[in-house]
Coordinates of C-alpha atoms and ligand atoms in Angstrom, one line a residue:
X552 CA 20.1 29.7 20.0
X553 CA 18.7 31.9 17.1
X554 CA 16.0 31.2 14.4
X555 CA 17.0 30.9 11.2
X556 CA 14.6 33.3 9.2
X557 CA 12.3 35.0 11.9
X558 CA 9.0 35.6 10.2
X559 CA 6.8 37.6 11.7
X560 CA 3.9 36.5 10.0
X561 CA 2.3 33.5 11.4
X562 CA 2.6 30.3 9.6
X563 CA -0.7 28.6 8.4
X564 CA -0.8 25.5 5.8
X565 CA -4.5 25.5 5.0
X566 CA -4.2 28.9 2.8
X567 CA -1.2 26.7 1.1
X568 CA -3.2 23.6 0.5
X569 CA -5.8 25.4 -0.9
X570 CA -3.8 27.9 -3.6
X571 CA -1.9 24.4 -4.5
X572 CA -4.8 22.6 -4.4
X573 CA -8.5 23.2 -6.7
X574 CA -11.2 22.3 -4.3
X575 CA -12.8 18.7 -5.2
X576 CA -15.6 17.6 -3.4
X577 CA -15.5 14.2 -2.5
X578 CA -19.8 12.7 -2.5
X579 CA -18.7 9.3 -1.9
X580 CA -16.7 10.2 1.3
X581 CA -19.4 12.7 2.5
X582 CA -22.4 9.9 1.8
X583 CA -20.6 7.0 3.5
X584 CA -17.6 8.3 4.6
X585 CA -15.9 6.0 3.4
X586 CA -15.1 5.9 -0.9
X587 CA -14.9 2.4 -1.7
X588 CA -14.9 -1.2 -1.0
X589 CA -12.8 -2.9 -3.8
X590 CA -9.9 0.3 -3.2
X591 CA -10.3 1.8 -0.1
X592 CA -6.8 3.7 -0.2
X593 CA -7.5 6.3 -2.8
X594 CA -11.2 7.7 -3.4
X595 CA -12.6 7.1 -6.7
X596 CA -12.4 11.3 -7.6
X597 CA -8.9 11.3 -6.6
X598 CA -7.7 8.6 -8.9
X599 CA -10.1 10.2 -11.8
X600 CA -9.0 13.7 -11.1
X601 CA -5.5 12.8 -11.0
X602 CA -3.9 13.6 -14.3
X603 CA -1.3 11.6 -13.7
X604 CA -0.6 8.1 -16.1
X605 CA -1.8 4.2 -14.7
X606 CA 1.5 3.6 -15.4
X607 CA 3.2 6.4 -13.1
X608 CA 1.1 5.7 -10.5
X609 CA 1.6 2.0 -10.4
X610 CA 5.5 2.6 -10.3
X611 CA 4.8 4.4 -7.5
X612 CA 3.3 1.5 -5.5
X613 CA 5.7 -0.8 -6.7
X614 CA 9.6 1.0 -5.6
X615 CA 8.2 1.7 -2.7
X616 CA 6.7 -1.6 -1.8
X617 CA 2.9 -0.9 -1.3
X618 CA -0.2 -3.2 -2.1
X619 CA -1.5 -2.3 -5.0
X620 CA -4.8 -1.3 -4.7
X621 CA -7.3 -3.8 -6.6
X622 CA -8.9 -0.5 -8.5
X623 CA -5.1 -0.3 -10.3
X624 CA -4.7 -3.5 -10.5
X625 CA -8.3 -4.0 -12.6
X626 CA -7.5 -1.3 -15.0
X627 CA -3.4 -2.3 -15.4
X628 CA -4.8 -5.6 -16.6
X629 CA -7.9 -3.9 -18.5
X630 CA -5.5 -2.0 -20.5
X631 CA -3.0 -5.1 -21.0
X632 CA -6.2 -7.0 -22.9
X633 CA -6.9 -3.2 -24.8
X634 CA -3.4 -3.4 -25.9
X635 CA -0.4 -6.2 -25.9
X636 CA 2.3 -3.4 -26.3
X637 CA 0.9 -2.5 -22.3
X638 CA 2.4 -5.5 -20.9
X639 CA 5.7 -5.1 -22.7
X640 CA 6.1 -1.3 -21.0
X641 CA 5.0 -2.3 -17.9
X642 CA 7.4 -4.9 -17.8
X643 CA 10.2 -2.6 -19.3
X644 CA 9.6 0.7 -17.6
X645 CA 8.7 -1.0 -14.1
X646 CA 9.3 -4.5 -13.3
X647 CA 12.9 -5.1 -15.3
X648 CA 13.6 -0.9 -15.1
X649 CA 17.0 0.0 -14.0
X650 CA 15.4 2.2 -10.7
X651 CA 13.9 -1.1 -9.8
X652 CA 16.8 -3.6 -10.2
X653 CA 19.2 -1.9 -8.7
X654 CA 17.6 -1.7 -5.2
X655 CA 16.5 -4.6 -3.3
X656 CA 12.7 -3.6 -2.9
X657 CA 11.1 -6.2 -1.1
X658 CA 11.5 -9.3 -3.3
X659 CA 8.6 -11.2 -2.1
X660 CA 6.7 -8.5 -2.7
X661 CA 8.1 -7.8 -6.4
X662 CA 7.4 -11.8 -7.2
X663 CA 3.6 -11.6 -5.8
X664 CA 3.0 -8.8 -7.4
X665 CA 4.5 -9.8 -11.0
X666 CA 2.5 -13.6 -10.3
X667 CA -0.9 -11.6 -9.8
X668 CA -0.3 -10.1 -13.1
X669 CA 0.6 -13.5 -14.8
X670 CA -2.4 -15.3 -13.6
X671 CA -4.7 -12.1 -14.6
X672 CA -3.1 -12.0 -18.0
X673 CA -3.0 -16.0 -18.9
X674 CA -6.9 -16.0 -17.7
X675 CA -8.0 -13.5 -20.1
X676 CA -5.2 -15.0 -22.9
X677 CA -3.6 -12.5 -23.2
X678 CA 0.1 -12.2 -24.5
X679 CA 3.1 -12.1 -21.5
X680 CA 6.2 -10.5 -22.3
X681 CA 9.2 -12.9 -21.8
X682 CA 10.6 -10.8 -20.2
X683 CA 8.3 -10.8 -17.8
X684 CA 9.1 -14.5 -16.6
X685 CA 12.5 -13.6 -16.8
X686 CA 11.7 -10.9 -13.7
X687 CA 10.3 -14.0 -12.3
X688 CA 12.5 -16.3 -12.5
X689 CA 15.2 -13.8 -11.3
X690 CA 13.5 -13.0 -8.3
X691 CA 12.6 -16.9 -7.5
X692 CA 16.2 -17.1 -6.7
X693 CA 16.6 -14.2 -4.7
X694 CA 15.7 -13.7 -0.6
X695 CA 14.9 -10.6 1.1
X696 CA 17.3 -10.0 4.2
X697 CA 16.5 -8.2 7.6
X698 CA 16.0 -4.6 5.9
X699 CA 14.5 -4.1 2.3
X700 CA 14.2 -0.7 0.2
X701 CA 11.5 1.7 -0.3
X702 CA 11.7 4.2 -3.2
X703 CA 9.8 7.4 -3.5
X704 CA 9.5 9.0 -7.1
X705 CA 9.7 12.4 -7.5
X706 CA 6.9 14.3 -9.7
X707 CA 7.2 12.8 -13.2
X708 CA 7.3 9.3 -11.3
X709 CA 11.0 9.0 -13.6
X710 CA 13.6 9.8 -10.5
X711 CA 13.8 8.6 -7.2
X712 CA 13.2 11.6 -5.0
X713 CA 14.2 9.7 -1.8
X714 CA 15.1 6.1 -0.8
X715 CA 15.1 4.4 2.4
X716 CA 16.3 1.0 4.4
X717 CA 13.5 -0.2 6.5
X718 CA 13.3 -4.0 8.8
X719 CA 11.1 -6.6 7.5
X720 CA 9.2 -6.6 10.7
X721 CA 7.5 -3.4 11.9
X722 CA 8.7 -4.2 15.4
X723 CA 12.3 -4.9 15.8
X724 CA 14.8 -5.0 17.6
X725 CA 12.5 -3.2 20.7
X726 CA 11.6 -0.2 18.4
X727 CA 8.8 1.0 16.3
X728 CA 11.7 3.2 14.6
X729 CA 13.3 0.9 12.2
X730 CA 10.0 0.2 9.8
X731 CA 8.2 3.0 8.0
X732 CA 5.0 4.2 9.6
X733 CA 2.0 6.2 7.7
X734 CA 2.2 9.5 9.3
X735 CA 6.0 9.9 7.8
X736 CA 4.6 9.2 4.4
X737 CA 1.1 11.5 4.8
X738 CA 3.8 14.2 6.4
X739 CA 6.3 14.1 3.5
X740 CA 3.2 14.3 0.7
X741 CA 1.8 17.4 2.8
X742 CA 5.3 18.9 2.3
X743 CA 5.0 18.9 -1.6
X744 CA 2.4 21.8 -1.2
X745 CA 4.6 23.9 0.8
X746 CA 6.7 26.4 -1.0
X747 CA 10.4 26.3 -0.3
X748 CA 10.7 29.6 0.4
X749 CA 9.0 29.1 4.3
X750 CA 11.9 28.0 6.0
X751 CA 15.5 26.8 5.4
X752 CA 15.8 23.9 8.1
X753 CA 14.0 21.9 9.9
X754 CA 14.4 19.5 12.6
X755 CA 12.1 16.1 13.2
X756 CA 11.9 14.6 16.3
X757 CA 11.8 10.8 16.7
X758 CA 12.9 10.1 12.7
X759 CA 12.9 6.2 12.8
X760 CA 13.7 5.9 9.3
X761 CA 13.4 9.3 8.4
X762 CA 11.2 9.6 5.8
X763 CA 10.0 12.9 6.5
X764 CA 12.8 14.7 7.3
X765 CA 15.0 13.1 4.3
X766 CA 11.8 13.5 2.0
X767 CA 11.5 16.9 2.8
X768 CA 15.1 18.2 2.7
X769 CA 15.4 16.5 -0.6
X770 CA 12.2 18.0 -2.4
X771 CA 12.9 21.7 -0.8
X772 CA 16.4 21.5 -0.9
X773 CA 16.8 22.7 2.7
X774 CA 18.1 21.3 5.5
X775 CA 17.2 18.9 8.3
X776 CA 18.3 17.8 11.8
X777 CA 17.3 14.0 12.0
X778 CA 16.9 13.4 15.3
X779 CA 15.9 9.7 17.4
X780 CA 17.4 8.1 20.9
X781 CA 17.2 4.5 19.6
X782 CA 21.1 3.6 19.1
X783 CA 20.3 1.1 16.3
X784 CA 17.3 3.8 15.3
X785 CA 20.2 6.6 14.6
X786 CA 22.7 4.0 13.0
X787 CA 19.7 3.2 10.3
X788 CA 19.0 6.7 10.2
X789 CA 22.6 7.8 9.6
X790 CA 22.3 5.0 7.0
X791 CA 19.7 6.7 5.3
X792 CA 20.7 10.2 5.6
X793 CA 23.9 9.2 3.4
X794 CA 21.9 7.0 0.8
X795 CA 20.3 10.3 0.0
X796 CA 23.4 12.3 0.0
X797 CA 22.4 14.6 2.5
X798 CA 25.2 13.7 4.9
X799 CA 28.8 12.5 4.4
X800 CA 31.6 15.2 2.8
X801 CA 31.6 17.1 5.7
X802 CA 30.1 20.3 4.1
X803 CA 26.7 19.4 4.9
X804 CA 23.5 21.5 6.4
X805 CA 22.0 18.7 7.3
X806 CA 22.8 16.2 10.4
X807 CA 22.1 13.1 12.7
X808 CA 21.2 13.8 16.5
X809 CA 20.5 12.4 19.4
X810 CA 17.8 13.7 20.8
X811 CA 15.8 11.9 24.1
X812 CA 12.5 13.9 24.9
X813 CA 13.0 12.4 28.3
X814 CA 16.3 14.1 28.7
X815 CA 16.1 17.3 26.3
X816 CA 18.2 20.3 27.5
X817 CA 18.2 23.3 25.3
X818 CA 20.9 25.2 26.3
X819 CA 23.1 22.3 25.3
X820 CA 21.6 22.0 22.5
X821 CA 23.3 24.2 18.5
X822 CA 20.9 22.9 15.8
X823 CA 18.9 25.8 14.7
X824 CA 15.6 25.0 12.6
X825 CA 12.5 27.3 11.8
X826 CA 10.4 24.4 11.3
X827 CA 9.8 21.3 13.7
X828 CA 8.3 18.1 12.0
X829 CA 7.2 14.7 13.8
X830 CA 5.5 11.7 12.2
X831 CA 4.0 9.1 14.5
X832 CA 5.2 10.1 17.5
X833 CA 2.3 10.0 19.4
X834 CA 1.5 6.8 20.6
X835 CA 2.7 6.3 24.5
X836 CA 1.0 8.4 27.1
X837 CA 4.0 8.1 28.8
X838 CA 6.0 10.3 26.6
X839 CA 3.9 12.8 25.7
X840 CA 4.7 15.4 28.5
X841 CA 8.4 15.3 27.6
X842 CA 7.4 15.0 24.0
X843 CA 5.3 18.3 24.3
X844 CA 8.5 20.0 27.0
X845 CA 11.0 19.5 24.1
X846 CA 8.1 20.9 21.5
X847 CA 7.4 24.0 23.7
X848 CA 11.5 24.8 24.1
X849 CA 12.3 24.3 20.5
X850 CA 9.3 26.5 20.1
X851 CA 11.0 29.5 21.2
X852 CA 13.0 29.9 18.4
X853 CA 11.0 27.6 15.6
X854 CA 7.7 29.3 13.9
X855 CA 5.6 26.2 14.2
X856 CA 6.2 22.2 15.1
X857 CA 3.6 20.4 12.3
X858 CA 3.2 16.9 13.9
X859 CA 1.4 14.3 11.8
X860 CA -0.6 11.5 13.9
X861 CA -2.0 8.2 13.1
X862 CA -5.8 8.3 14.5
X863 CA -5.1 4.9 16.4
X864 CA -6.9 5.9 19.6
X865 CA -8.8 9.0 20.7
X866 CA -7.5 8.7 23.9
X867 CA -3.8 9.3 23.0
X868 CA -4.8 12.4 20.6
X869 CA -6.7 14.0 23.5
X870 CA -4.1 13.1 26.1
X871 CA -1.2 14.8 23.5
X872 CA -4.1 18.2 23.3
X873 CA -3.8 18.4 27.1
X874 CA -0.2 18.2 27.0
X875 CA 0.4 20.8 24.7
X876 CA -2.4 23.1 26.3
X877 CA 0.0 22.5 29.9
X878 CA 2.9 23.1 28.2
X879 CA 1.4 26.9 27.0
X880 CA 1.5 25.4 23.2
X881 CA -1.7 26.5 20.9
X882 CA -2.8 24.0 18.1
X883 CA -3.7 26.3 15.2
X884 CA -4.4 24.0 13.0
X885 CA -6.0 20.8 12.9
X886 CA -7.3 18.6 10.0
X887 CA -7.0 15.1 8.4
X888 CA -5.7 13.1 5.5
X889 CA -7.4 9.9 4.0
X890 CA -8.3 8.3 1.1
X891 CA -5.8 10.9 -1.1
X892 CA -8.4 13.8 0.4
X893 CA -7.3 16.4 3.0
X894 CA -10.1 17.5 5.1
X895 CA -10.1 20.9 5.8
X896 CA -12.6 23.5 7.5
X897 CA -15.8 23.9 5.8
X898 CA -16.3 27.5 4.9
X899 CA -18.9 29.2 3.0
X900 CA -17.5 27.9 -0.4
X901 CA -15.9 24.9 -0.2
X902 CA -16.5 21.9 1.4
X903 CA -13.1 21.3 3.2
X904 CA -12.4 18.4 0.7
X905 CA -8.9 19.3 -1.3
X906 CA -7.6 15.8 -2.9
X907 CA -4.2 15.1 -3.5
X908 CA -3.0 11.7 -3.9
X909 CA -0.1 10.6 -2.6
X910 CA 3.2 10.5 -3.9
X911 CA 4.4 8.6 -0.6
X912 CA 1.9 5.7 -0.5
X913 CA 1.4 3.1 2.3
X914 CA -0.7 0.4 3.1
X915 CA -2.1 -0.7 6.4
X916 CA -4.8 -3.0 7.2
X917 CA -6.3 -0.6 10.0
X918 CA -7.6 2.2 7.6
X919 CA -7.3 5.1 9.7
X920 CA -6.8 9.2 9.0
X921 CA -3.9 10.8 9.9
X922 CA -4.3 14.2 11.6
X923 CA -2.4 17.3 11.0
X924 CA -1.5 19.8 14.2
X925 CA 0.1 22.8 13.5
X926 CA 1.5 23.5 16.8
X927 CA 2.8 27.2 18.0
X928 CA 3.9 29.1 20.6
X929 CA 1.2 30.9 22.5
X930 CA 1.4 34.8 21.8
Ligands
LIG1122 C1 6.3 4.9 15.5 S1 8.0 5.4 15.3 C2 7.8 6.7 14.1 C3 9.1 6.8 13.3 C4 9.0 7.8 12.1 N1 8.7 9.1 12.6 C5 7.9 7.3 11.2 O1 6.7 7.9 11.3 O2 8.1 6.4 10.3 C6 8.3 6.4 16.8 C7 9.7 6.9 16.9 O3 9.9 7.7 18.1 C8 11.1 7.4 18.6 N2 11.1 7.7 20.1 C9 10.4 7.1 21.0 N3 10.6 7.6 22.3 C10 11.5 8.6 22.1 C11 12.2 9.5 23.0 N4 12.1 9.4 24.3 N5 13.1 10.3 22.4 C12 13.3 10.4 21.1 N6 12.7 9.6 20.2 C13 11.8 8.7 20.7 C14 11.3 6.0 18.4 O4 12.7 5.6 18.5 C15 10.8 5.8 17.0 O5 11.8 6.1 16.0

């Protein structure tokens, strides 16, 4: 098997974080290391610094299904009371838009959301659109089945960029791999820095739903080998890979795969990538010495595997180092994402702190990093 575009030079992301990236020191994260009670999800400089409108960044939360963080939530209303006409766009260009009727986003989640607002807005007397309690009333009558939709916007927050079926339940069926986990969404935002022009497929081992891989190959317009062993995990993620398009006439660069770490052979193996991506995969000690065997083969002919793990336990990050150190891997690169901030290496003149808030947002009530290994072959 060949690589795609050989490229002698070594692939590094933090000198592309930071030319995409002005450095912004976070004081509230470096004093408590933490940025806030009330909205622990996005530090206070990264919602200030970001240019981008309430409105945008509220849409965002809502297609794809995410609490809203109270700090939103206070100035939404803040600016409903400033101004009436507020609450008409909200409920226009968000909660009655045609990008949000026309999937089935979690409809509890739409009504609690819309019944928050209601209660905030009658409380402080000020006007509701009707068509606001026509949203409502719509939704009232409607129940959310086994899998619901989650939609990411691209840049301008008007156009989805990629949309996904996920379960109800994070654990279905017997698999993690049908429900959305963080790393896929912190994986998919980190991939917005990266120019295009670094590699022209890329393969993602243990997909689930595929966020990353399908997020990726539709911002870069590349291709990506979306690869799981779950049978019900590949159906979804066939299922997803046509929503967006990137499978179907036949034509495509882009594909489905089975692919068992416990069973990898390479020889049998035709899906060329130059770039290996995995979200969440490191969780079961178990697996992490075929994990790393199918990392260090694909290595041979990829320029770097970037694997995005949810800090859950210490133990399992260090057990996944000493796997990758046996299997003659070097980890180049290794820094976190939270609160919207990436934490690189200090140096002399910057701090390490580059934020970026996320276009992929998720919520989960363990607030945790994710860390970012750039994985290569040993030279
Ligand atoms: C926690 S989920 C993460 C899914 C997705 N990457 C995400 O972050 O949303 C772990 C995924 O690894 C897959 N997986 C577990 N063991 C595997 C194996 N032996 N071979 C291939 N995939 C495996 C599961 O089916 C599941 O989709």
């Amino acid at each position: 098997m060949e690589s795609l575009t050989p490229d002698p030079n070594t692939f590094r992301l933090t000198p592309l974080i930071q030319s995409a990236l002005k450095r912004r020191t976070s004081k509230k994260c470096q004093e408590n290391g933490k940025p806030n009670e009330t909205d622990p999800f996005v530090s206070d400089k990264a919602h200030q610094e970001e240019e981008e409108d309430l409105l945008i960044q509220f849409k965002r939360y809502f297609c794809s299904a995410t609490k809203i963080p109270d700090k939103l939530m206070e100035k939404l209303v803040e600016k409903c009371r400033e101004n009436s006409e507020f609450a008409e766009e909200l409920s226009t260009d968000v909660f009655n838009s045609e990008i949000v009727t026309s999937h089935n986003i979690r409809y509890q989640f739409q009504t609690n959301v819309i019944k928050k607002f209601l209660a905030a807005l009658e409380k402080d007397d000020v006007p509701v659109p009707d068509s606001m309690f026509d949203r409502l009333g719509v939704l009232l009558g409607l129940k959310d089945g086994k899998f619901v939709e989650k939609l990411y916007l691209d840049e301008k927050g008007d156009k989805v960029v990629a949309k996904f079926s996920e379960s109800v339940n994070q654990l279905s069926m017997g698999t993690t791999g049908l429900s959305v986990w963080q790393a896929s969404c912190d994986l998919a935002n980190l991939f917005r820095l990266i120019p295009s022009n670094q590699f022209s497929r890329v393969i993602e081992l243990g997909s689930g739903c595929g966020v990353s891989g399908i997020a990726i190959a539709k911002m870069k317009n590349c291709g990506v080998v979306l690869t799981d062993y779950d049978e019900n995990v590949l159906n979804l993620l066939k299922e997803n890979a046509e929503k967006n398009e990137l499978i179907g006439d036949g034509e495509e660069n882009s594909k489905v795969r089975c692919l068992d770490w416990c069973s990898f052979d390479l020889t049998e193996w035709k899906e060329p990538a130059d770039l290996v991506i995995a979200a969440d995969v490191v969780y079961d000690s178990a697996l992490l010495s075929s994990l790393c065997n199918v990392l260090r083969l694909l290595l041979r002919h990829s320029k770097a595997a970037i694997v995005a793990c949810t800090l859950r336990n210490e133990g399992s990050i260090s057990c996944f180092e000493h796997h990758l150190k046996f299997s003659n891997l070097e980890v180049v690169e290794k820094f976190e994402y939270e609160y919207g901030e990436y934490r690189l290496e200090t140096t002399e003149n910057s701090d390490g702190f580059y934020a970026h808030p996320s276009h992929f947002p998720f919520f989960s009530t363990i607030q945790t990093p994710t860390i970012f290994f750039n994985v290569q072959a040993k030279k």
